[in-house]
Amino acid sequence: MPAGDQVSLSHLASITRIVEADGESALHKSVHQVLVRMLETSILAHPRISRLIDVWEGIAGTANERIAGHLHQILNHEPDEKLVRHVFRCVSSTAALRGRQTGNHSHFFDDVIDRIVRSRKDGDKSLRCECCGYQFRNRDVKTERYTKIVESGFELERSLFPGRSGDPYKPIDRGNGMTWTQLTIDHVIPEETLGWSDPDNLEVLCMFCNLGKLAYRRPLEGLSSFAVGALAEVPSNRKWGQLKHQVVVAALSALGGTCSQCAKTKSDVELTVRPLLPKDGSINGFLPWNLKSVCYICLANEGDELPQLPSAEGLEDTIGVSSLESTLGHDTE
């Protein structure tokens, strides 16, 4: 579709259904998540919805009815109650109201810790990142949060788990005396995309996972960024950067928080990623679906030798150079 052409919601919805029905690979899921996000943001950005933010204080009592009515006109059918509730929460969130009041979610820290306490296993005293399972140390926690953590029965680690300090895919040092292991509170649905600041939309993350997910709501949503991220290890000695960072965090999130070898979860172990050797004809590169999640215990047991990717020398043209050039239209010349 040429740039500048209008894309209807019904058109997006039909493409989404086709992609969903066509396959269940990670690439299908990624395209599907991009399309779902486009549908969601198109609804939230629609003038009928976005203008409610400016008059919210005067319509709060009838907001659900107004939103349902607007969605009916936008979608041309009766909206699902879950969609109405989601739009309500986004529009009423502190992010939507930031023009008149500054969003602040740090004071929800105690409530988030209480939620984790209610859901943790009996006897489990570890406080972990809810994305990768990193077990927080004393030095990762701000002084004002330490008391709440200890009073809630958590025991903080004194040192890093063996194997983490030398992991090329999860660095520790951020520079200027800062680390990637700092404990943070972050939005599940990002505040930048109208996520609300309530305990049910907040989670405990290490700084690595927090800053790696950017403004994505779903783990494989940033498909275009991941396509570029395929070059994150080209050349092989490239330094750590944002390309590699976002791919690692997306993979950790998308792979379900489970070690691919021992099946332990992020509630019990810290997870990292390692490359999968490409199969004949598969898409190469540092991409979320070319990585596996694995815990440091399994890496220690197997010696943690990074797989050597095949060199370009002698590789067969499995995708067909002529057809690829035709598809790209020689736009790199």
Backbone as numpy.savetxt, mean C-alpha at the origin, in Angstrom:
# Nx Ny Nz CAx CAy CAz Cx Cy Cz
-7.95 5.61 -26.22 -8.80 6.80 -26.22 -7.91 8.04 -26.22
-8.12 8.96 -27.19 -7.27 10.15 -27.28 -7.37 11.02 -26.04
-6.26 11.71 -25.72 -6.27 12.63 -24.59 -7.30 13.73 -24.83
-8.02 14.10 -23.79 -9.02 15.15 -23.91 -10.42 14.61 -24.07
-10.56 13.33 -24.44 -11.89 12.73 -24.56 -12.45 12.44 -23.17
-13.75 12.63 -23.02 -14.41 12.35 -21.76 -14.56 10.84 -21.57
-14.33 10.37 -20.34 -14.50 8.96 -20.01 -15.64 8.86 -19.01
-16.68 8.12 -19.37 -17.84 8.01 -18.49 -17.61 6.98 -17.40
-18.34 7.12 -16.30 -18.26 6.14 -15.22 -18.70 4.76 -15.70
-19.72 4.73 -16.56 -20.20 3.44 -17.06 -19.14 2.74 -17.91
-18.36 3.57 -18.66 -17.27 3.02 -19.47 -16.21 2.40 -18.56
-15.83 3.13 -17.52 -14.85 2.62 -16.57 -15.35 1.33 -15.90
-16.61 1.35 -15.51 -17.19 0.19 -14.84 -17.17 -1.04 -15.74
-17.49 -0.86 -17.02 -17.52 -2.00 -17.94 -16.12 -2.56 -18.17
-15.10 -1.67 -18.28 -13.72 -2.12 -18.43 -13.28 -2.88 -17.18
-13.69 -2.38 -16.01 -13.33 -3.03 -14.76 -13.87 -4.45 -14.70
-15.12 -4.63 -15.12 -15.72 -5.97 -15.11 -15.01 -6.91 -16.08
-14.59 -6.38 -17.23 -13.90 -7.21 -18.22 -12.55 -7.68 -17.67
-11.80 -6.75 -17.08 -10.49 -7.09 -16.52 -10.64 -8.11 -15.40
-11.64 -7.92 -14.55 -11.86 -8.82 -13.42 -12.19 -10.22 -13.90
-12.95 -10.32 -14.99 -13.37 -11.63 -15.50 -12.28 -12.31 -16.33
-11.30 -11.54 -16.80 -10.33 -12.07 -17.75 -9.24 -12.91 -17.10
-8.93 -12.67 -15.82 -7.87 -13.45 -15.19 -7.64 -13.04 -13.75
-6.82 -13.83 -13.05 -6.56 -13.58 -11.64 -5.08 -13.38 -11.34
-4.29 -13.06 -12.35 -2.87 -12.84 -12.11 -2.67 -11.53 -11.35
-1.45 -11.31 -10.85 -1.15 -10.08 -10.13 -1.31 -8.87 -11.04
-1.00 -9.04 -12.32 -1.16 -7.92 -13.26 -2.63 -7.59 -13.45
-3.49 -8.61 -13.55 -4.93 -8.38 -13.65 -5.44 -7.63 -12.41
-4.98 -8.09 -11.24 -5.41 -7.45 -10.00 -4.96 -5.99 -9.95
-3.75 -5.73 -10.45 -3.23 -4.38 -10.44 -4.05 -3.46 -11.33
-4.33 -3.92 -12.56 -5.15 -3.12 -13.48 -6.54 -2.90 -12.90
-7.09 -3.97 -12.29 -8.42 -3.87 -11.68 -8.43 -2.83 -10.56
-7.38 -2.82 -9.73 -7.32 -1.87 -8.62 -7.20 -0.44 -9.12
-6.44 -0.25 -10.21 -6.32 1.09 -10.80 -7.70 1.57 -11.28
-8.43 0.70 -11.95 -9.75 1.08 -12.46 -10.74 1.35 -11.34
-10.70 0.52 -10.29 -11.58 0.75 -9.14 -11.26 2.09 -8.50
-9.96 2.41 -8.39 -9.57 3.69 -7.82 -10.05 4.85 -8.68
-9.99 4.70 -10.00 -10.48 5.74 -10.90 -11.98 5.95 -10.72
-12.71 4.86 -10.55 -14.15 4.97 -10.30 -14.42 5.71 -9.00
-13.68 5.31 -7.96 -13.89 5.90 -6.63 -13.59 7.40 -6.64
-12.42 7.77 -7.20 -12.04 9.18 -7.19 -12.92 10.01 -8.12
-13.44 9.40 -9.19 -14.35 10.11 -10.07 -15.64 10.49 -9.34
-16.11 9.56 -8.50 -17.32 9.83 -7.71 -17.05 10.91 -6.67
-15.93 10.79 -5.95 -15.62 11.76 -4.89 -15.33 13.15 -5.44
-14.79 13.20 -6.67 -14.47 14.49 -7.28 -15.64 15.10 -8.04
-16.74 14.35 -8.18 -17.90 14.87 -8.91 -18.45 16.11 -8.20
-18.78 17.16 -8.95 -19.26 18.40 -8.33 -20.40 18.20 -7.34
-21.31 17.27 -7.62 -22.44 17.04 -6.71 -21.96 16.56 -5.34
-20.83 15.81 -5.32 -20.30 15.28 -4.07 -19.31 16.27 -3.44
-18.35 16.75 -4.23 -17.29 17.59 -3.68 -17.83 18.91 -3.12
-18.92 19.42 -3.68 -19.48 20.69 -3.17 -20.12 20.54 -1.80
-20.44 19.31 -1.41 -21.01 19.09 -0.08 -20.02 19.46 1.02
-18.71 19.39 0.70 -17.70 19.72 1.70 -17.86 21.16 2.18
-18.15 22.07 1.25 -18.24 23.49 1.58 -19.45 23.84 2.43
-20.48 23.00 2.36 -21.72 23.32 3.10 -22.00 22.27 4.16
-20.97 21.49 4.52 -21.17 20.34 5.38 -21.84 20.68 6.70
-21.40 21.74 7.34 -21.92 22.06 8.66 -23.42 22.33 8.64
-23.92 22.78 7.50 -25.35 23.09 7.41 -26.22 21.93 7.00
-25.59 20.83 6.52 -26.39 19.70 6.00 -26.11 18.41 6.74
-25.29 18.46 7.80 -24.84 17.23 8.46 -25.99 16.30 8.82
-27.12 16.86 9.25 -28.24 16.04 9.68 -28.90 15.26 8.56
-28.77 15.74 7.34 -29.42 15.08 6.19 -28.38 14.60 5.16
-27.13 14.50 5.60 -26.04 14.21 4.67 -26.20 12.87 3.96
-26.56 11.81 4.70 -26.70 10.49 4.08 -27.73 10.51 2.97
-28.87 11.15 3.22 -29.92 11.21 2.21 -29.46 12.00 0.99
-28.76 13.11 1.24 -28.26 13.92 0.12 -27.24 13.15 -0.72
-26.33 12.46 -0.04 -25.31 11.69 -0.76 -25.96 10.58 -1.57
-26.90 9.87 -0.97 -27.59 8.80 -1.69 -28.31 9.34 -2.91
-28.93 10.51 -2.77 -29.63 11.13 -3.90 -28.67 11.53 -5.01
-27.55 12.13 -4.64 -26.57 12.52 -5.65 -25.97 11.31 -6.34
-25.66 10.27 -5.59 -25.10 9.06 -6.20 -26.08 8.41 -7.16
-27.36 8.47 -6.82 -28.39 7.92 -7.71 -28.38 8.66 -9.04
-28.21 9.98 -8.99 -28.19 10.77 -10.23 -26.90 10.54 -11.01
-25.78 10.35 -10.30 -24.50 10.14 -10.96 -24.44 8.76 -11.61
-24.93 7.74 -10.90 -24.80 6.35 -11.35 -26.00 5.85 -12.15
-27.09 6.60 -12.08 -28.33 6.21 -12.76 -28.95 4.93 -12.20
-28.65 4.62 -10.95 -29.32 3.51 -10.27 -29.15 3.70 -8.77
-29.89 2.93 -7.99 -29.84 3.05 -6.55 -28.46 2.63 -6.03
-27.76 3.50 -5.28 -26.42 3.16 -4.81 -26.44 2.15 -3.67
-25.40 1.36 -3.60 -25.23 0.41 -2.50 -25.00 1.16 -1.19
-25.53 0.63 -0.11 -25.39 1.29 1.19 -23.93 1.45 1.60
-23.10 0.47 1.24 -21.67 0.55 1.58 -21.01 1.73 0.87
-21.40 1.98 -0.38 -20.85 3.10 -1.13 -21.28 4.42 -0.50
-22.55 4.51 -0.11 -23.06 5.73 0.53 -22.29 5.99 1.83
-22.07 4.95 2.61 -21.36 5.09 3.88 -19.91 5.50 3.66
-19.27 4.93 2.63 -17.88 5.26 2.33 -17.76 6.73 1.90
-18.63 7.18 1.02 -18.60 8.57 0.57 -18.86 9.51 1.74
-19.80 9.14 2.61 -20.09 9.96 3.78 -18.84 10.15 4.64
-18.13 9.05 4.89 -16.95 9.13 5.76 -15.84 9.95 5.11
-15.68 9.80 3.81 -14.64 10.56 3.10 -14.93 12.05 3.12
-16.17 12.41 2.82 -16.55 13.82 2.75 -16.50 14.48 4.12
-16.87 13.74 5.15 -16.92 14.31 6.49 -15.58 14.24 7.23
-14.58 13.64 6.63 -13.30 13.41 7.31 -12.54 14.70 7.55
-11.59 14.62 8.43 -10.74 15.78 8.70 -9.95 16.18 7.46
-9.67 15.20 6.58 -8.95 15.53 5.35 -9.80 16.43 4.47
-11.09 16.11 4.36 -11.99 16.91 3.53 -12.19 18.30 4.12
-12.08 18.42 5.44 -12.32 19.69 6.11 -11.04 20.45 6.41
-9.92 20.03 5.85 -8.64 20.61 6.24 -8.53 22.09 5.90
-9.39 22.58 5.01 -9.36 24.00 4.70 -9.76 24.85 5.89
-10.53 24.28 6.82 -10.98 25.03 7.99 -10.41 24.51 9.29
-9.89 23.29 9.29 -9.26 22.77 10.51 -8.19 21.77 10.12
-7.11 21.78 10.85 -5.98 20.92 10.53 -6.23 19.50 11.01
-6.07 18.53 10.10 -6.24 17.13 10.50 -5.12 16.72 11.45
-5.47 16.01 12.49 -4.48 15.55 13.47 -4.93 14.19 13.99
-4.13 13.15 13.71 -4.53 11.82 14.14 -3.63 11.25 15.23
-2.63 12.02 15.67 -1.71 11.49 16.67 -2.40 11.22 18.01
-3.48 11.99 18.31 -4.16 11.79 19.60 -4.99 10.51 19.62
-5.06 9.80 18.48 -5.76 8.51 18.44 -4.82 7.35 18.77
-3.57 7.65 19.10 -2.58 6.60 19.33 -3.06 5.60 20.38
-3.57 6.10 21.51 -4.03 5.20 22.59 -5.13 4.28 22.10
-6.06 4.80 21.29 -7.17 3.99 20.77 -6.68 2.92 19.81
-5.68 3.26 19.00 -5.12 2.28 18.06 -4.42 1.16 18.83
-3.67 1.51 19.87 -3.00 0.50 20.70 -4.05 -0.39 21.38
-5.14 0.21 21.86 -6.21 -0.58 22.49 -6.81 -1.57 21.50
-6.95 -1.17 20.24 -7.48 -2.07 19.20 -6.55 -3.26 19.01
-5.24 -3.00 18.97 -4.27 -4.08 18.79 -4.30 -5.04 19.98
-4.44 -4.48 21.19 -4.50 -5.31 22.40 -5.69 -6.27 22.33
-6.83 -5.76 21.88 -8.04 -6.60 21.80 -7.90 -7.74 20.79
-7.11 -7.54 19.77 -7.02 -8.54 18.70 -5.80 -9.45 18.78
-4.86 -9.16 19.68 -3.64 -9.96 19.72 -3.87 -11.32 20.37
-2.96 -12.24 20.07 -3.06 -13.59 20.62 -2.69 -13.58 22.10
-3.25 -14.54 22.83 -2.91 -14.69 24.26 -1.41 -14.91 24.43
-0.81 -14.13 25.31 0.61 -14.30 25.60 1.53 -13.56 24.67
1.00 -12.98 23.59 1.83 -12.23 22.64 2.09 -10.84 23.18
3.34 -10.51 23.42 3.70 -9.21 23.98 4.49 -8.34 23.00
4.58 -8.78 21.74 5.35 -8.02 20.75 4.46 -6.97 20.08
5.01 -5.81 19.83 4.33 -4.76 19.09 4.98 -4.68 17.72
4.20 -4.97 16.67 4.76 -5.10 15.33 4.11 -4.15 14.34
4.85 -3.84 13.27 4.31 -3.10 12.14 3.19 -3.93 11.52
2.06 -3.30 11.26 0.90 -4.04 10.74 0.99 -4.32 9.24
2.09 -3.93 8.61 2.31 -4.26 7.20 3.37 -5.35 7.05
4.54 -5.14 7.66 5.65 -6.08 7.43 5.99 -6.94 8.64
5.43 -6.64 9.82 5.71 -7.44 11.00 6.97 -7.05 11.75
7.60 -5.94 11.38 8.78 -5.49 12.12 8.44 -5.33 13.60
9.29 -5.88 14.48 9.06 -5.80 15.92 9.80 -4.57 16.47
9.02 -3.62 16.99 9.59 -2.33 17.38 10.53 -2.45 18.57
11.56 -1.61 18.54 12.54 -1.53 19.61 12.25 -0.30 20.49
12.91 -0.22 21.63 12.78 0.94 22.51 13.10 2.23 21.77
14.15 2.22 20.97 14.60 3.43 20.31 13.67 3.87 19.18
12.74 3.01 18.77 11.81 3.36 17.68 10.61 4.17 18.18
10.44 4.27 19.48 9.22 4.83 20.05 9.50 6.19 20.70
8.65 7.16 20.41 8.78 8.47 21.04 8.48 8.35 22.54
9.11 9.22 23.30 9.00 9.16 24.77 7.55 9.22 25.23
6.75 10.11 24.62 5.37 10.29 25.08 4.48 9.09 24.78
4.93 8.18 23.93 4.14 6.99 23.61 4.59 5.75 24.39
5.76 5.84 24.97 6.35 4.67 25.63 5.48 4.15 26.77
4.96 5.06 27.60 4.17 4.66 28.77 2.93 3.87 28.36
2.20 4.34 27.36 0.99 3.65 26.90 1.33 2.25 26.41
2.42 2.11 25.69 2.82 0.81 25.14 3.13 -0.18 26.26
3.90 0.26 27.23 4.30 -0.61 28.34 3.10 -0.96 29.20
2.25 0.03 29.49 1.07 -0.23 30.32 0.10 -1.18 29.64
0.16 -1.26 28.31 -0.72 -2.16 27.56 -0.17 -3.57 27.49
0.97 -3.80 28.12 1.52 -5.16 28.20 2.49 -5.53 27.10
2.91 -4.56 26.29 3.86 -4.86 25.22 5.29 -4.79 25.74
6.16 -5.62 25.17 7.58 -5.60 25.48 8.35 -5.24 24.21
9.07 -4.14 24.25 9.83 -3.68 23.09 11.18 -4.38 23.03
11.65 -4.61 21.81 12.93 -5.26 21.61 14.09 -4.31 21.93
15.24 -4.86 22.22 16.42 -4.05 22.48 17.32 -3.95 21.26
17.18 -4.92 20.34 18.04 -4.91 19.16 17.27 -5.44 17.95
17.85 -5.26 16.77 17.24 -5.75 15.54 17.29 -7.27 15.48
16.31 -7.85 14.80 16.33 -9.29 14.58 17.48 -9.62 13.64
18.25 -10.68 13.91 19.39 -11.04 13.05 18.97 -11.15 11.58
19.75 -10.55 10.72 19.46 -10.58 9.29 18.90 -9.28 8.77
18.24 -8.52 9.63 17.62 -7.28 9.16 18.66 -6.21 8.82
19.69 -6.10 9.62 20.64 -5.00 9.43 21.34 -5.03 8.08
21.49 -6.21 7.48 22.17 -6.29 6.20 21.24 -6.54 5.03
19.93 -6.39 5.23 18.96 -6.69 4.17 18.98 -5.59 3.10
19.30 -5.94 1.84 19.36 -4.91 0.78 17.99 -4.36 0.40
16.92 -5.06 0.81 15.58 -4.61 0.42 14.83 -3.90 1.54
15.40 -3.87 2.75 14.78 -3.14 3.86 15.88 -2.44 4.66
16.38 -1.33 4.16 17.46 -0.63 4.85 17.02 -0.07 6.20
17.97 0.26 7.04 17.70 0.81 8.37 17.92 2.32 8.41
19.03 2.77 7.87 19.45 4.17 7.99 18.80 5.04 6.91
18.13 6.12 7.35 17.55 7.09 6.42 18.46 8.27 6.18
19.54 8.37 6.96 20.43 9.51 6.89 20.05 10.57 7.91
20.97 11.45 8.21 20.76 12.53 9.18 20.30 12.02 10.55
20.81 10.84 10.92 20.49 10.29 12.23 19.11 9.66 12.35
18.36 9.56 11.25 17.02 8.99 11.28 17.05 7.56 10.75
16.04 6.77 11.18 15.95 5.37 10.74 14.60 5.09 10.10
14.55 3.97 9.37 13.30 3.51 8.75 12.45 2.71 9.71
12.94 2.48 10.93 12.24 1.60 11.86 11.37 2.36 12.87
11.31 3.65 12.78 10.53 4.46 13.73 9.05 4.06 13.71
8.42 3.99 14.89 7.00 3.67 15.00 6.17 4.88 14.57
5.21 4.66 13.69 4.32 5.73 13.23 2.87 5.26 13.26
1.96 6.21 13.23 0.54 5.93 13.04 0.15 6.46 11.67
-0.48 5.63 10.86 -0.80 6.04 9.50 -2.22 5.63 9.13
-2.77 6.30 8.12 -4.12 5.99 7.65 -4.12 4.76 6.75
-5.13 3.91 6.90 -5.33 2.79 5.99 -5.76 3.34 4.63
-6.86 4.09 4.60 -7.22 4.89 3.43 -6.53 6.23 3.63
-5.55 6.59 2.80 -4.71 7.75 3.06 -5.50 9.05 3.24
-5.00 9.89 4.14 -5.64 11.18 4.40 -5.63 12.04 3.14
-4.58 11.92 2.34 -4.50 12.70 1.11 -5.62 12.36 0.14
-6.19 11.17 0.28 -7.28 10.78 -0.61 -8.60 10.67 0.17
-8.78 11.60 1.11 -10.00 11.77 1.89 -10.24 10.65 2.89
-9.18 10.02 3.35 -9.31 9.06 4.44 -9.59 9.77 5.75
-10.35 9.14 6.62 -10.77 9.79 7.86 -9.82 9.44 9.00
-9.76 10.33 9.98 -8.88 10.14 11.14 -9.67 9.60 12.32
-9.94 8.31 12.27 -10.59 7.57 13.35 -9.79 6.29 13.57
-9.88 5.70 14.77 -9.09 4.49 15.05 -9.31 3.36 14.05
-10.51 3.25 13.47 -10.77 2.14 12.54 -10.09 2.36 11.18
-9.55 3.57 10.94 -8.85 3.84 9.69 -7.38 4.20 9.95
-6.87 3.78 11.10 -5.48 4.04 11.46 -4.79 2.73 11.84
-3.49 2.65 11.57 -2.73 1.45 11.89 -1.31 1.82 12.31
-0.66 0.91 13.02 0.72 1.10 13.43 1.63 0.57 12.33
2.49 1.45 11.81 3.43 1.07 10.77 4.82 1.54 11.12
5.83 0.81 10.65 7.18 1.34 10.72 7.30 2.42 9.65
8.27 3.30 9.80 8.42 4.40 8.85 8.66 3.89 7.43
9.32 2.74 7.30 9.60 2.16 5.98 8.30 1.88 5.23
7.36 1.20 5.88 6.09 0.86 5.23 5.20 2.09 5.08
5.27 3.01 6.03 4.46 4.22 5.97 4.79 5.03 4.73
6.07 5.34 4.54 6.46 6.20 3.42 6.52 5.45 2.10
6.52 4.12 2.14 6.60 3.36 0.91 5.29 3.23 0.18
4.18 3.38 0.90 2.89 3.18 0.23 2.35 4.46 -0.41
2.95 5.60 -0.12 2.54 6.88 -0.70 1.06 7.12 -0.46
0.32 7.50 -1.51 -1.10 7.80 -1.34 -1.97 6.67 -1.86
-1.39 5.45 -1.96 -2.15 4.33 -2.49 -3.04 3.73 -1.41
-4.24 3.36 -1.80 -5.15 2.70 -0.87 -5.02 1.19 -0.98
-4.81 0.69 -2.20 -4.70 -0.75 -2.44 -3.26 -1.06 -2.86
-2.73 -2.23 -2.49 -1.29 -2.48 -2.65 -0.76 -2.43 -4.07
-1.54 -2.83 -5.07 -1.05 -2.86 -6.45 -1.61 -1.72 -7.30
-2.16 -0.72 -6.62 -2.86 0.36 -7.31 -1.94 1.23 -8.17
-0.69 1.40 -7.74 0.22 2.30 -8.45 0.89 1.63 -9.63
0.11 1.09 -10.54 0.63 0.27 -11.64 1.68 1.00 -12.47
1.42 2.27 -12.82 2.37 3.01 -13.65 3.71 3.16 -12.94
3.66 3.46 -11.63 4.89 3.60 -10.86 5.65 2.28 -10.80
4.92 1.18 -10.69 5.57 -0.12 -10.61 6.21 -0.49 -11.95
5.59 -0.07 -13.05 6.16 -0.34 -14.37 7.54 0.30 -14.47
7.66 1.53 -13.97 8.96 2.21 -13.95 9.88 1.55 -12.93
9.28 1.07 -11.82 10.06 0.41 -10.78 10.75 -0.85 -11.26
10.34 -1.39 -12.39 11.02 -2.57 -12.94 12.50 -2.29 -13.18
12.85 -1.01 -13.31 14.24 -0.63 -13.57 14.99 -0.31 -12.29
14.38 -0.60 -11.13 14.97 -0.21 -9.85 16.31 -0.89 -9.58
16.58 -2.01 -10.24 17.86 -2.69 -10.05 18.68 -2.72 -11.34
18.44 -1.74 -12.19 19.22 -1.60 -13.42 19.93 -0.25 -13.38
21.26 -0.21 -13.31 22.17 -1.35 -13.22 22.08 -2.05 -11.87
22.72 -3.21 -11.75 22.56 -4.05 -10.57 23.08 -3.40 -9.29
23.99 -2.45 -9.40 24.57 -1.82 -8.21 23.90 -0.48 -7.89
22.72 -0.25 -8.42 22.03 1.02 -8.18 21.74 1.19 -6.69
21.90 2.42 -6.19 21.67 2.70 -4.78 20.17 2.65 -4.46
19.89 2.53 -3.14 18.50 2.50 -2.67 17.79 3.78 -3.08
16.53 3.66 -3.53 15.78 4.84 -3.94 14.29 4.60 -3.86
13.50 5.61 -4.21 12.04 5.54 -4.10 11.44 4.49 -5.01
12.02 4.26 -6.19 11.50 3.24 -7.10 11.45 1.88 -6.41
12.59 1.49 -5.83 12.67 0.19 -5.18 11.81 0.16 -3.91
11.81 1.25 -3.17 11.07 1.34 -1.91 9.58 1.05 -2.12
8.95 1.71 -3.10 7.51 1.55 -3.28 7.15 0.15 -3.78
8.04 -0.48 -4.55 7.78 -1.84 -5.03 7.84 -2.84 -3.88
8.83 -2.67 -2.99 8.97 -3.58 -1.85 7.75 -3.50 -0.94
7.31 -2.28 -0.61 6.16 -2.12 0.29 4.88 -2.65 -0.37
4.71 -2.41 -1.67 3.54 -2.92 -2.38 3.52 -4.45 -2.35
4.68 -5.07 -2.55 4.75 -6.53 -2.52 4.43 -7.07 -1.13
5.00 -6.45 -0.09 4.73 -6.90 1.27 3.25 -6.83 1.60
2.59 -5.78 1.13 1.16 -5.61 1.40 0.31 -6.57 0.56
0.66 -6.71 -0.71 -0.15 -7.53 -1.63 -0.02 -9.02 -1.36
1.10 -9.45 -0.80 1.33 -10.88 -0.60 0.68 -11.43 0.65
-0.10 -10.61 1.33 -0.95 -11.12 2.41 -0.32 -11.24 3.77
0.91 -10.74 3.93 1.53 -10.78 5.25 1.90 -12.17 5.74
2.26 -13.06 4.81 2.60 -14.44 5.16 3.92 -14.84 4.53
4.77 -15.52 5.28 6.02 -16.03 4.73 5.71 -17.13 3.71
6.28 -17.04 2.54 6.01 -18.00 1.47 6.59 -19.38 1.75
7.48 -19.47 2.74 8.14 -20.75 3.01 7.62 -21.47 4.26
7.44 -20.74 5.36 6.99 -21.40 6.59 5.54 -21.09 6.93
4.92 -20.18 6.18 3.51 -19.80 6.35 3.23 -19.03 7.65
4.27 -18.62 8.37 4.03 -17.76 9.53 3.64 -16.37 9.05
2.86 -15.67 9.88 2.33 -14.38 9.46 3.09 -13.22 10.10
2.76 -12.01 9.65 3.40 -10.79 10.17 3.06 -10.56 11.64
2.11 -11.30 12.18 1.81 -11.21 13.61 2.86 -11.93 14.45
3.63 -12.82 13.80 4.61 -13.64 14.52 6.04 -13.38 14.10
6.25 -12.95 12.85 7.61 -12.79 12.33 7.70 -11.53 11.49
8.92 -11.03 11.30 9.11 -9.90 10.39 9.37 -10.43 8.99
8.72 -9.81 8.02 8.82 -10.25 6.63 9.66 -9.28 5.80
10.31 -9.82 4.81 11.00 -9.02 3.81 10.68 -9.64 2.45
11.36 -9.22 1.41 11.11 -9.78 0.07 12.41 -10.28 -0.53
12.26 -11.21 -1.44 13.37 -11.70 -2.26 12.85 -11.93 -3.67
13.71 -11.73 -4.68 13.27 -11.89 -6.07 12.95 -13.34 -6.41
11.98 -13.51 -7.28 11.70 -14.80 -7.89 12.40 -14.84 -9.23
13.00 -15.96 -9.56 13.63 -16.08 -10.87 12.56 -16.06 -11.95
12.73 -15.24 -12.99 11.70 -15.16 -14.03 11.58 -16.47 -14.80
10.34 -16.82 -15.12 10.10 -18.00 -15.95 10.21 -17.60 -17.42
10.38 -18.58 -18.27 10.47 -18.28 -19.70 9.24 -17.53 -20.16
9.46 -16.40 -20.81 8.35 -15.64 -21.35 7.70 -14.69 -20.36
8.14 -14.68 -19.09 7.51 -13.80 -18.10 8.10 -12.40 -18.18
7.37 -11.45 -17.61 7.83 -10.07 -17.60 8.96 -9.94 -16.59
10.10 -9.41 -17.01 11.25 -9.26 -16.13 11.21 -7.91 -15.42
12.03 -7.80 -14.38 12.16 -6.53 -13.70 11.79 -6.61 -12.24
12.11 -5.56 -11.50 11.85 -5.50 -10.06 10.41 -5.05 -9.85
9.49 -5.99 -9.94 8.05 -5.72 -9.89 7.43 -6.48 -8.72
6.31 -6.00 -8.15 5.71 -6.68 -7.00 5.43 -8.15 -7.24
4.99 -8.50 -8.45 4.64 -9.90 -8.72 5.86 -10.74 -9.07
7.05 -10.14 -9.10 8.28 -10.90 -9.27 9.03 -11.07 -7.95
8.33 -10.79 -6.83 8.93 -10.91 -5.51 8.13 -11.89 -4.66
8.78 -12.50 -3.70 8.11 -13.36 -2.72 8.37 -12.79 -1.33
7.43 -12.99 -0.42 7.64 -12.57 0.97 8.23 -13.73 1.75
9.19 -13.42 2.58 9.88 -14.46 3.36 10.33 -13.85 4.68
10.32 -14.65 5.74 10.74 -14.15 7.05 12.24 -14.34 7.22
12.81 -13.62 8.17 14.26 -13.67 8.40 14.70 -15.01 8.99
13.80 -15.70 9.67 14.14 -17.02 10.20 14.41 -17.99 9.06
13.52 -18.00 8.06 13.72 -18.88 6.90 14.95 -18.48 6.10
15.21 -17.18 5.99 16.40 -16.73 5.27 17.66 -17.21 5.97
17.66 -17.15 7.31 18.83 -17.62 8.07 19.03 -19.12 7.89
17.94 -19.86 7.86 18.03 -21.32 7.73 18.56 -21.75 6.37
18.29 -20.94 5.34 18.72 -21.32 3.99 19.98 -20.59 3.54
20.54 -19.75 4.42 21.78 -19.08 4.09 21.60 -17.73 3.42
20.38 -17.37 3.06 20.03 -16.08 2.46 20.96 -15.67 1.34
21.05 -16.49 0.30 21.80 -16.10 -0.89 20.82 -15.55 -1.91
21.05 -14.30 -2.32 20.15 -13.68 -3.29 20.24 -14.43 -4.61
19.08 -14.71 -5.24 19.12 -15.41 -6.53 19.80 -14.57 -7.59
20.60 -15.22 -8.41 21.29 -14.52 -9.48 20.40 -14.51 -10.73
20.00 -13.31 -11.14 19.19 -13.21 -12.34 20.04 -13.51 -13.56
19.45 -14.12 -14.59 20.23 -14.48 -15.79 20.73 -13.23 -16.49
21.93 -13.34 -17.08 22.47 -12.22 -17.83 21.77 -12.13 -19.18
21.90 -10.97 -19.81 21.25 -10.77 -21.11 21.90 -11.64 -22.19
23.15 -12.04 -21.93 23.87 -12.82 -22.93 23.23 -14.19 -23.12
22.83 -14.48 -24.32 22.29 -15.80 -24.61 20.81 -15.95 -24.34
20.15 -14.90 -23.85 18.72 -15.01 -23.60 17.94 -15.03 -24.92
16.91 -15.86 -24.99 16.07 -15.89 -26.18 15.09 -14.73 -26.14
14.68 -14.28 -27.31 13.71 -13.19 -27.40 12.33 -13.79 -27.17
11.89 -13.86 -25.92 10.64 -14.54 -25.59 9.41 -13.69 -25.86
9.59 -12.36 -26.05 8.41 -11.52 -26.28 8.34 -11.01 -27.70
9.41 -11.17 -28.46 9.36 -10.75 -29.85 9.69 -9.28 -30.01
10.94 -8.97 -30.38 11.36 -7.57 -30.48 10.57 -6.82 -31.53
10.31 -7.46 -32.67 9.61 -6.75 -33.75 8.21 -6.36 -33.33
7.48 -7.27 -32.65 6.13 -6.93 -32.22 6.14 -5.86 -31.15
7.16 -5.89 -30.27 7.26 -4.88 -29.22 7.50 -3.51 -29.83
8.42 -3.44 -30.80 8.71 -2.16 -31.44 7.48 -1.62 -32.15
6.72 -2.52 -32.75 5.49 -2.10 -33.43 4.50 -1.51 -32.45
4.38 -2.16 -31.27 3.45 -1.69 -30.26 3.84 -0.32 -29.73
5.13 -0.13 -29.50 5.62 1.15 -28.97 5.65 2.25 -30.03
5.56 1.85 -31.29 5.57 2.84 -32.36 6.91 3.52 -32.52
7.98 2.84 -32.11 9.34 3.42 -32.23 9.43 4.78 -31.60
8.69 4.98 -30.48 8.67 6.32 -29.90 9.90 6.66 -29.09
10.87 5.74 -29.06 12.10 6.04 -28.33 13.21 6.51 -29.24
12.95 6.54 -30.53 14.00 6.95 -31.48 14.21 8.46 -31.41
